[in-house]
Amino acid sequence: KSQGDALALGGYEKNPEFVQGICPGAEFAFGLYDLDWDTFAQNLDGHFTRCPAVEETGIKSTVCGPESFTPDHKPLVGP
Protein backbone atom coordinates (compact mmCIF):
# COMPACT_ATOMS: atom_id res chain seq x y z
CA LYS A 1 0.00 0.00 0.00
CA SER A 2 1.44 3.38 -0.88
CA GLN A 3 1.66 5.88 1.95
CA GLY A 4 2.94 9.28 0.91
CA ASP A 5 6.40 8.76 -0.58
CA ALA A 6 6.73 5.30 0.96
CA LEU A 7 5.35 1.79 0.65
CA ALA A 8 3.63 0.30 3.72
CA LEU A 9 4.46 -3.37 4.28
CA GLY A 10 3.57 -5.66 7.13
CA GLY A 11 2.21 -8.98 8.17
CA TYR A 12 1.20 -11.19 11.02
CA GLU A 13 3.59 -13.32 13.05
CA LYS A 14 3.33 -17.07 12.48
CA ASN A 15 3.80 -17.73 16.19
CA PRO A 16 2.82 -14.55 18.02
CA GLU A 17 4.07 -13.87 21.52
CA PHE A 18 1.23 -13.13 23.89
CA VAL A 19 1.71 -10.69 26.74
CA GLN A 20 0.83 -12.68 29.84
CA GLY A 21 -0.74 -11.10 32.91
CA ILE A 22 -0.27 -7.53 31.76
CA CYS A 23 -3.14 -5.14 31.24
CA PRO A 24 -1.51 -1.89 30.13
CA GLY A 25 -4.55 0.28 30.82
CA ALA A 26 -5.92 3.36 29.12
CA GLU A 27 -2.58 5.19 29.12
CA PHE A 28 -1.22 2.56 26.70
CA ALA A 29 -4.12 2.79 24.25
CA PHE A 30 -2.59 2.88 20.76
CA GLY A 31 0.86 2.48 22.33
CA LEU A 32 3.78 0.92 20.46
CA TYR A 33 6.57 -1.56 21.17
CA ASP A 34 10.15 -1.57 19.92
CA LEU A 35 10.34 -3.66 16.76
CA ASP A 36 11.86 -7.12 17.20
CA TRP A 37 13.83 -7.45 13.96
CA ASP A 38 14.30 -11.20 14.36
CA THR A 39 10.54 -11.69 14.57
CA PHE A 40 9.82 -9.23 11.77
CA ALA A 41 12.35 -11.01 9.54
CA GLN A 42 9.83 -13.81 8.92
CA ASN A 43 7.68 -11.24 7.08
CA LEU A 44 10.52 -9.21 5.62
CA ASP A 45 12.06 -12.20 3.83
CA GLY A 46 8.75 -12.75 2.02
CA HIS A 47 8.57 -9.08 1.03
CA PHE A 48 12.10 -9.25 -0.41
CA THR A 49 11.17 -12.34 -2.42
CA ARG A 50 8.00 -10.76 -3.83
CA CYS A 51 9.54 -7.35 -4.48
CA PRO A 52 13.37 -7.32 -4.55
CA ALA A 53 13.42 -3.52 -4.85
CA VAL A 54 12.30 -3.31 -1.22
CA GLU A 55 15.59 -4.86 -0.07
CA GLU A 56 17.59 -2.40 -2.16
CA THR A 57 15.55 0.65 -1.16
CA GLY A 58 15.71 0.24 2.61
CA ILE A 59 13.32 0.92 5.47
CA LYS A 60 12.20 4.46 6.24
CA SER A 61 10.45 3.79 9.56
CA THR A 62 8.77 1.05 11.56
CA VAL A 63 5.65 0.72 13.67
CA CYS A 64 5.06 -2.17 16.06
CA GLY A 65 1.88 -2.23 18.09
CA PRO A 66 -0.17 -4.87 19.85
CA GLU A 67 -3.15 -6.43 18.12
CA SER A 68 -6.36 -7.03 19.99
CA PHE A 69 -6.75 -10.77 19.44
CA THR A 70 -7.56 -13.43 21.98
CA PRO A 71 -5.12 -16.35 22.38
CA ASP A 72 -7.52 -18.68 20.54
CA HIS A 73 -8.14 -16.07 17.79
CA LYS A 74 -11.90 -16.12 18.45
CA PRO A 75 -13.91 -12.93 18.90
CA LEU A 76 -15.13 -11.65 22.23
CA VAL A 77 -18.90 -11.31 22.00
CA GLY A 78 -21.33 -9.80 24.46
CA PRO A 79 -21.58 -6.91 26.89
C-alpha positions as MATLAB code, in Angstrom:
seq = 'KSQGDALALGGYEKNPEFVQGICPGAEFAFGLYDLDWDTFAQNLDGHFTRCPAVEETGIKSTVCGPESFTPDHKPLVGP';
ca = [
       0.000    0.000    0.000;
       1.444    3.383   -0.880;
       1.658    5.877    1.951;
       2.937    9.279    0.910;
       6.399    8.765   -0.578;
       6.730    5.305    0.959;
       5.346    1.791    0.648;
       3.635    0.304    3.722;
       4.462   -3.372    4.280;
       3.570   -5.660    7.132;
       2.207   -8.976    8.172;
       1.200  -11.188   11.024;
       3.587  -13.324   13.046;
       3.325  -17.071   12.477;
       3.802  -17.734   16.193;
       2.821  -14.552   18.021;
       4.071  -13.871   21.521;
       1.229  -13.129   23.890;
       1.706  -10.685   26.738;
       0.829  -12.676   29.838;
      -0.737  -11.097   32.910;
      -0.266   -7.529   31.760;
      -3.142   -5.144   31.240;
      -1.513   -1.890   30.132;
      -4.554    0.275   30.817;
      -5.922    3.361   29.117;
      -2.579    5.186   29.121;
      -1.219    2.564   26.704;
      -4.121    2.795   24.249;
      -2.590    2.879   20.764;
       0.863    2.477   22.335;
       3.777    0.923   20.462;
       6.574   -1.558   21.173;
      10.150   -1.571   19.918;
      10.337   -3.656   16.758;
      11.864   -7.115   17.202;
      13.829   -7.446   13.965;
      14.301  -11.201   14.358;
      10.536  -11.687   14.573;
       9.817   -9.226   11.768;
      12.347  -11.014    9.540;
       9.833  -13.812    8.918;
       7.679  -11.242    7.081;
      10.523   -9.213    5.622;
      12.055  -12.200    3.831;
       8.754  -12.753    2.022;
       8.573   -9.077    1.030;
      12.095   -9.246   -0.412;
      11.168  -12.337   -2.417;
       7.996  -10.761   -3.833;
       9.538   -7.352   -4.484;
      13.370   -7.325   -4.550;
      13.420   -3.520   -4.855;
      12.303   -3.312   -1.221;
      15.587   -4.861   -0.072;
      17.594   -2.398   -2.163;
      15.552    0.649   -1.160;
      15.706    0.237    2.608;
      13.321    0.921    5.471;
      12.201    4.459    6.240;
      10.453    3.788    9.559;
       8.765    1.045   11.556;
       5.646    0.724   13.674;
       5.058   -2.171   16.063;
       1.875   -2.227   18.088;
      -0.173   -4.867   19.851;
      -3.151   -6.427   18.120;
      -6.356   -7.033   19.988;
      -6.745  -10.768   19.440;
      -7.563  -13.427   21.977;
      -5.123  -16.354   22.384;
      -7.524  -18.676   20.537;
      -8.142  -16.066   17.791;
     -11.901  -16.115   18.447;
     -13.912  -12.931   18.901;
     -15.130  -11.655   22.235;
     -18.900  -11.306   21.995;
     -21.328   -9.804   24.458;
     -21.580   -6.912   26.895;
];
